[in-house]
């Protein structure tokens, strides 16, 4: 059994074969998929897909690149969505200083306000952190106390990983672990407790080797699990079993 804890299966890249893609994931042993929203519209679509497919769950949230699209009343809508039985996480939220489609101040504002919604609704969160490690850590230390969830597609240092683990967070590992330019990521993934790892694809992005350069999909989470097993020197079955249990615990999956 495997769980893809972070995908975007509402993406238009799946419009022609979404049913087949979801079925293929099950054939690969992926029993559960969490499809994340990154705008209010995509969050609504994610919920509809979770309602349609067995084993598919939803995250709802506004991505930092879409910070300017979030309206004052949307926070109430997000809170309401958190009561839906198939919504398991508030996300994808966080900071992105690579593109900076919105100012850093605006990104931080909506990040903090969405963390507050998660706290009020007793929900885990999925954190996007790109080129914003310092501010992400500062906000999580101050505004994220009492919260848990995943640091999506973790790209920080080993020191940052240790700090996050102390704070109760889990690290999401994606296709970049399999890339030749993975830098120190394999070393970090080899060191941290397996009990704190979550497998993700970020589909349709970041397809792992041997599918790199193609459209990614949840079925390919198995390649990430295989790479985790390789860098840790343990069996695929142990990785699959523990990361599945981690996902069930963090996101309260069935």
Tab-separated table of N, CA and C in Angstrom, residues 5-93:
chain	number	residue	atom	x	y	z
A	5	UNK	N	0.449	11.746	-0.814
A	5	UNK	CA	-0.125	12.739	0.098
A	5	UNK	C	-0.170	14.145	-0.479
A	6	UNK	N	0.263	14.318	-1.731
A	6	UNK	CA	0.210	15.661	-2.324
A	6	UNK	C	0.231	15.543	-3.842
A	7	UNK	N	-0.936	15.736	-4.453
A	7	UNK	CA	-1.064	15.736	-5.907
A	7	UNK	C	-2.031	16.851	-6.295
A	8	UNK	N	-2.121	17.086	-7.592
A	8	UNK	CA	-3.059	18.092	-8.122
A	8	UNK	C	-3.808	17.457	-9.291
A	9	UNK	N	-4.691	16.513	-8.983
A	9	UNK	CA	-5.331	15.760	-10.065
A	9	UNK	C	-6.497	16.513	-10.703
A	10	UNK	N	-6.757	17.739	-10.216
A	10	UNK	CA	-7.740	18.578	-10.909
A	10	UNK	C	-7.108	19.300	-12.100
A	11	UNK	N	-5.791	19.185	-12.264
A	11	UNK	CA	-5.091	19.907	-13.319
A	11	UNK	C	-5.643	19.542	-14.701
A	12	UNK	N	-5.623	20.504	-15.603
A	12	UNK	CA	-6.160	20.289	-16.956
A	12	UNK	C	-5.398	19.204	-17.701
A	13	UNK	N	-4.172	18.903	-17.288
A	13	UNK	CA	-3.390	17.861	-17.960
A	13	UNK	C	-4.032	16.484	-17.827
A	14	UNK	N	-4.993	16.341	-16.919
A	14	UNK	CA	-5.683	15.059	-16.743
A	14	UNK	C	-7.089	15.056	-17.342
A	15	UNK	N	-7.474	16.120	-17.973
A	15	UNK	CA	-8.868	16.238	-18.421
A	15	UNK	C	-9.284	15.133	-19.387
A	16	UNK	N	-8.340	14.604	-20.154
A	16	UNK	CA	-8.702	13.595	-21.156
A	16	UNK	C	-8.641	12.167	-20.632
A	17	UNK	N	-7.994	11.943	-19.484
A	17	UNK	CA	-7.860	10.554	-19.006
A	17	UNK	C	-7.850	10.443	-17.490
A	18	UNK	N	-8.600	11.321	-16.813
A	18	UNK	CA	-8.547	11.350	-15.341
A	18	UNK	C	-9.008	10.027	-14.737
A	19	UNK	N	-10.075	9.443	-15.258
A	19	UNK	CA	-10.563	8.171	-14.714
A	19	UNK	C	-9.493	7.088	-14.825
A	20	UNK	N	-8.849	7.030	-15.981
A	20	UNK	CA	-7.815	6.016	-16.203
A	20	UNK	C	-6.613	6.267	-15.297
A	21	UNK	N	-6.271	7.542	-15.106
A	21	UNK	CA	-5.130	7.882	-14.246
A	21	UNK	C	-5.378	7.448	-12.807
A	22	UNK	N	-6.576	7.696	-12.302
A	22	UNK	CA	-6.902	7.282	-10.925
A	22	UNK	C	-6.897	5.763	-10.816
A	23	UNK	N	-7.448	5.091	-11.817
A	23	UNK	CA	-7.462	3.621	-11.807
A	23	UNK	C	-6.038	3.063	-11.860
A	24	UNK	N	-5.186	3.697	-12.648
A	24	UNK	CA	-3.802	3.244	-12.779
A	24	UNK	C	-3.067	3.348	-11.441
A	25	UNK	N	-3.351	4.384	-10.688
A	25	UNK	CA	-2.728	4.524	-9.371
A	25	UNK	C	-3.054	3.318	-8.496
A	26	UNK	N	-4.284	2.897	-8.518
A	26	UNK	CA	-4.669	1.738	-7.705
A	26	UNK	C	-3.961	0.481	-8.170
A	27	UNK	N	-3.769	0.353	-9.494
A	27	UNK	CA	-3.050	-0.807	-10.031
A	27	UNK	C	-1.598	-0.827	-9.537
A	28	UNK	N	-1.040	0.348	-9.279
A	28	UNK	CA	0.323	0.468	-8.771
A	28	UNK	C	0.386	0.363	-7.250
A	29	UNK	N	-0.750	0.104	-6.601
A	29	UNK	CA	-0.766	-0.057	-5.153
A	29	UNK	C	-0.982	1.216	-4.372
A	30	UNK	N	-1.352	2.295	-5.057
A	30	UNK	CA	-1.622	3.566	-4.378
A	30	UNK	C	-3.089	3.560	-3.959
A	31	UNK	N	-3.305	3.349	-2.680
A	31	UNK	CA	-4.679	3.169	-2.190
A	31	UNK	C	-5.369	4.483	-1.860
A	32	UNK	N	-4.563	5.561	-1.650
A	32	UNK	CA	-5.151	6.853	-1.295
A	32	UNK	C	-4.349	7.971	-1.949
A	33	UNK	N	-5.067	9.004	-2.354
A	33	UNK	CA	-4.468	10.197	-2.962
A	33	UNK	C	-5.075	11.410	-2.279
A	34	UNK	N	-4.243	12.365	-1.889
A	34	UNK	CA	-4.756	13.658	-1.431
A	34	UNK	C	-4.489	14.665	-2.542
A	35	UNK	N	-5.560	15.196	-3.128
A	35	UNK	CA	-5.419	16.188	-4.180
A	35	UNK	C	-5.584	17.576	-3.574
A	36	UNK	N	-4.573	18.408	-3.762
A	36	UNK	CA	-4.499	19.708	-3.086
A	36	UNK	C	-5.079	20.832	-3.937
A	37	UNK	N	-5.771	21.746	-3.284
A	37	UNK	CA	-6.174	22.979	-3.922
A	37	UNK	C	-5.069	24.008	-3.812
A	38	UNK	N	-4.986	24.901	-4.817
A	38	UNK	CA	-4.044	26.016	-4.703
A	38	UNK	C	-4.718	27.364	-4.949
A	39	UNK	N	-5.985	27.340	-5.334
A	39	UNK	CA	-6.837	28.531	-5.405
A	39	UNK	C	-8.181	28.139	-4.814
A	40	UNK	N	-9.071	29.087	-4.652
A	40	UNK	CA	-10.412	28.737	-4.178
A	40	UNK	C	-11.117	27.856	-5.204
A	41	UNK	N	-10.936	28.149	-6.486
A	41	UNK	CA	-11.571	27.342	-7.536
A	41	UNK	C	-11.027	25.927	-7.562
A	42	UNK	N	-9.701	25.793	-7.526
A	42	UNK	CA	-9.133	24.443	-7.570
A	42	UNK	C	-9.433	23.676	-6.282
A	43	UNK	N	-9.558	24.373	-5.159
A	43	UNK	CA	-9.947	23.706	-3.905
A	43	UNK	C	-11.353	23.137	-4.027
A	44	UNK	N	-12.255	23.913	-4.596
A	44	UNK	CA	-13.613	23.427	-4.825
A	44	UNK	C	-13.599	22.223	-5.759
A	45	UNK	N	-12.769	22.289	-6.812
A	45	UNK	CA	-12.668	21.166	-7.749
A	45	UNK	C	-12.080	19.939	-7.073
A	46	UNK	N	-11.100	20.147	-6.189
A	46	UNK	CA	-10.492	19.028	-5.466
A	46	UNK	C	-11.531	18.298	-4.622
A	47	UNK	N	-12.396	19.062	-3.983
A	47	UNK	CA	-13.446	18.454	-3.154
A	47	UNK	C	-14.400	17.636	-4.023
A	48	UNK	N	-14.740	18.165	-5.191
A	48	UNK	CA	-15.632	17.429	-6.100
A	48	UNK	C	-14.991	16.115	-6.544
A	49	UNK	N	-13.689	16.142	-6.804
A	49	UNK	CA	-13.008	14.911	-7.198
A	49	UNK	C	-12.945	13.919	-6.043
A	50	UNK	N	-12.754	14.414	-4.828
A	50	UNK	CA	-12.749	13.534	-3.654
A	50	UNK	C	-14.117	12.881	-3.466
A	51	UNK	N	-15.161	13.631	-3.770
A	51	UNK	CA	-16.508	13.070	-3.680
A	51	UNK	C	-16.745	12.015	-4.754
A	52	UNK	N	-16.105	12.182	-5.893
A	52	UNK	CA	-16.325	11.278	-7.032
A	52	UNK	C	-15.576	9.962	-6.899
A	53	UNK	N	-14.321	10.018	-6.422
A	53	UNK	CA	-13.462	8.835	-6.455
A	53	UNK	C	-13.234	8.238	-5.076
A	54	UNK	N	-13.341	6.923	-4.996
A	54	UNK	CA	-12.970	6.187	-3.799
A	54	UNK	C	-11.474	6.326	-3.565
A	55	UNK	N	-11.075	6.578	-2.342
A	55	UNK	CA	-9.662	6.659	-2.029
A	55	UNK	C	-9.013	7.995	-2.345
A	56	UNK	N	-9.794	8.940	-2.863
A	56	UNK	CA	-9.271	10.277	-3.122
A	56	UNK	C	-9.813	11.232	-2.072
A	57	UNK	N	-8.924	12.018	-1.492
A	57	UNK	CA	-9.273	13.006	-0.480
A	57	UNK	C	-8.798	14.366	-0.967
A	58	UNK	N	-9.220	15.417	-0.288
A	58	UNK	CA	-8.918	16.772	-0.759
A	58	UNK	C	-8.215	17.606	0.290
A	59	UNK	N	-7.406	18.533	-0.212
A	59	UNK	CA	-6.902	19.641	0.574
A	59	UNK	C	-7.478	20.918	-0.020
A	60	UNK	N	-7.729	21.896	0.820
A	60	UNK	CA	-8.253	23.180	0.352
A	60	UNK	C	-7.401	24.293	0.934
A	61	UNK	N	-6.966	25.193	0.068
A	61	UNK	CA	-6.130	26.299	0.511
A	61	UNK	C	-5.708	27.140	-0.668
A	62	UNK	N	-5.033	28.250	-0.387
A	62	UNK	CA	-4.585	29.169	-1.428
A	62	UNK	C	-3.064	29.266	-1.396
A	63	UNK	N	-2.457	28.920	-2.516
A	63	UNK	CA	-1.009	28.888	-2.712
A	63	UNK	C	-0.447	30.313	-2.690
A	64	UNK	N	0.793	30.491	-2.218
A	64	UNK	CA	1.340	31.850	-2.163
A	64	UNK	C	1.413	32.553	-3.517
A	65	UNK	N	1.580	31.789	-4.595
A	65	UNK	CA	1.596	32.421	-5.912
A	65	UNK	C	0.239	33.016	-6.277
A	66	UNK	N	-0.805	32.570	-5.586
A	66	UNK	CA	-2.167	33.030	-5.866
A	66	UNK	C	-2.677	33.949	-4.756
A	67	UNK	N	-1.763	34.507	-3.982
A	67	UNK	CA	-2.138	35.292	-2.800
A	67	UNK	C	-3.092	36.434	-3.130
A	68	UNK	N	-2.901	37.058	-4.286
A	68	UNK	CA	-3.722	38.228	-4.623
A	68	UNK	C	-5.157	37.851	-4.985
A	69	UNK	N	-5.403	36.568	-5.214
A	69	UNK	CA	-6.758	36.143	-5.597
A	69	UNK	C	-7.662	35.919	-4.390
A	70	UNK	N	-7.088	35.861	-3.188
A	70	UNK	CA	-7.874	35.506	-2.010
A	70	UNK	C	-8.631	36.730	-1.487
A	71	UNK	N	-9.956	36.567	-1.342
A	71	UNK	CA	-10.834	37.632	-0.879
A	71	UNK	C	-11.142	37.463	0.618
A	72	UNK	N	-11.525	38.542	1.321
A	72	UNK	CA	-11.769	38.449	2.771
A	72	UNK	C	-12.750	37.343	3.163
A	73	UNK	N	-13.808	37.162	2.398
A	73	UNK	CA	-14.795	36.147	2.749
A	73	UNK	C	-14.337	34.727	2.505
A	74	UNK	N	-13.215	34.564	1.797
A	74	UNK	CA	-12.745	33.220	1.473
A	74	UNK	C	-12.272	32.452	2.703
A	75	UNK	N	-11.839	33.158	3.738
A	75	UNK	CA	-11.400	32.455	4.949
A	75	UNK	C	-12.555	31.704	5.602
A	76	UNK	N	-13.736	32.285	5.576
A	76	UNK	CA	-14.920	31.601	6.113
A	76	UNK	C	-15.253	30.375	5.264
A	77	UNK	N	-15.094	30.509	3.944
A	77	UNK	CA	-15.350	29.368	3.063
A	77	UNK	C	-14.366	28.245	3.337
A	78	UNK	N	-13.095	28.611	3.507
A	78	UNK	CA	-12.086	27.601	3.842
A	78	UNK	C	-12.441	26.869	5.135
A	79	UNK	N	-12.856	27.623	6.129
A	79	UNK	CA	-13.235	27.008	7.409
A	79	UNK	C	-14.407	26.055	7.225
A	80	UNK	N	-15.361	26.452	6.405
A	80	UNK	CA	-16.520	25.585	6.149
A	80	UNK	C	-16.090	24.311	5.429
A	81	UNK	N	-15.205	24.453	4.462
A	81	UNK	CA	-14.727	23.274	3.736
A	81	UNK	C	-14.017	22.300	4.670
A	82	UNK	N	-13.378	22.787	5.700
A	82	UNK	CA	-12.664	21.902	6.623
A	82	UNK	C	-13.586	20.930	7.346
A	83	UNK	N	-14.877	21.178	7.311
A	83	UNK	CA	-15.835	20.270	7.965
A	83	UNK	C	-16.287	19.150	7.037
A	84	UNK	N	-15.914	19.217	5.764
A	84	UNK	CA	-16.309	18.183	4.804
A	84	UNK	C	-15.585	16.882	5.145
A	85	UNK	N	-16.276	15.745	5.160
A	85	UNK	CA	-15.633	14.494	5.587
A	85	UNK	C	-14.467	14.034	4.723
A	86	UNK	N	-14.386	14.494	3.474
A	86	UNK	CA	-13.278	14.074	2.625
A	86	UNK	C	-12.193	15.137	2.475
A	87	UNK	N	-12.337	16.257	3.172
A	87	UNK	CA	-11.264	17.251	3.231
A	87	UNK	C	-10.401	16.928	4.443
A	88	UNK	N	-9.110	16.659	4.195
A	88	UNK	CA	-8.229	16.162	5.249
A	88	UNK	C	-7.095	17.095	5.618
A	89	UNK	N	-6.959	18.236	4.904
A	89	UNK	CA	-5.815	19.107	5.148
A	89	UNK	C	-6.123	20.490	4.597
A	90	UNK	N	-5.571	21.509	5.247
A	90	UNK	CA	-5.648	22.861	4.715
A	90	UNK	C	-4.346	23.096	3.942
A	91	UNK	N	-4.486	23.164	2.632
A	91	UNK	CA	-3.296	23.321	1.813
A	91	UNK	C	-3.614	23.278	0.339
A	92	UNK	N	-2.805	23.794	-0.413
A	92	UNK	CA	-1.394	24.035	-0.201
A	92	UNK	C	-1.183	25.517	0.097
A	93	UNK	N	-0.520	25.809	1.209
A	93	UNK	CA	-0.292	27.191	1.620
A	93	UNK	C	1.196	27.385	1.930
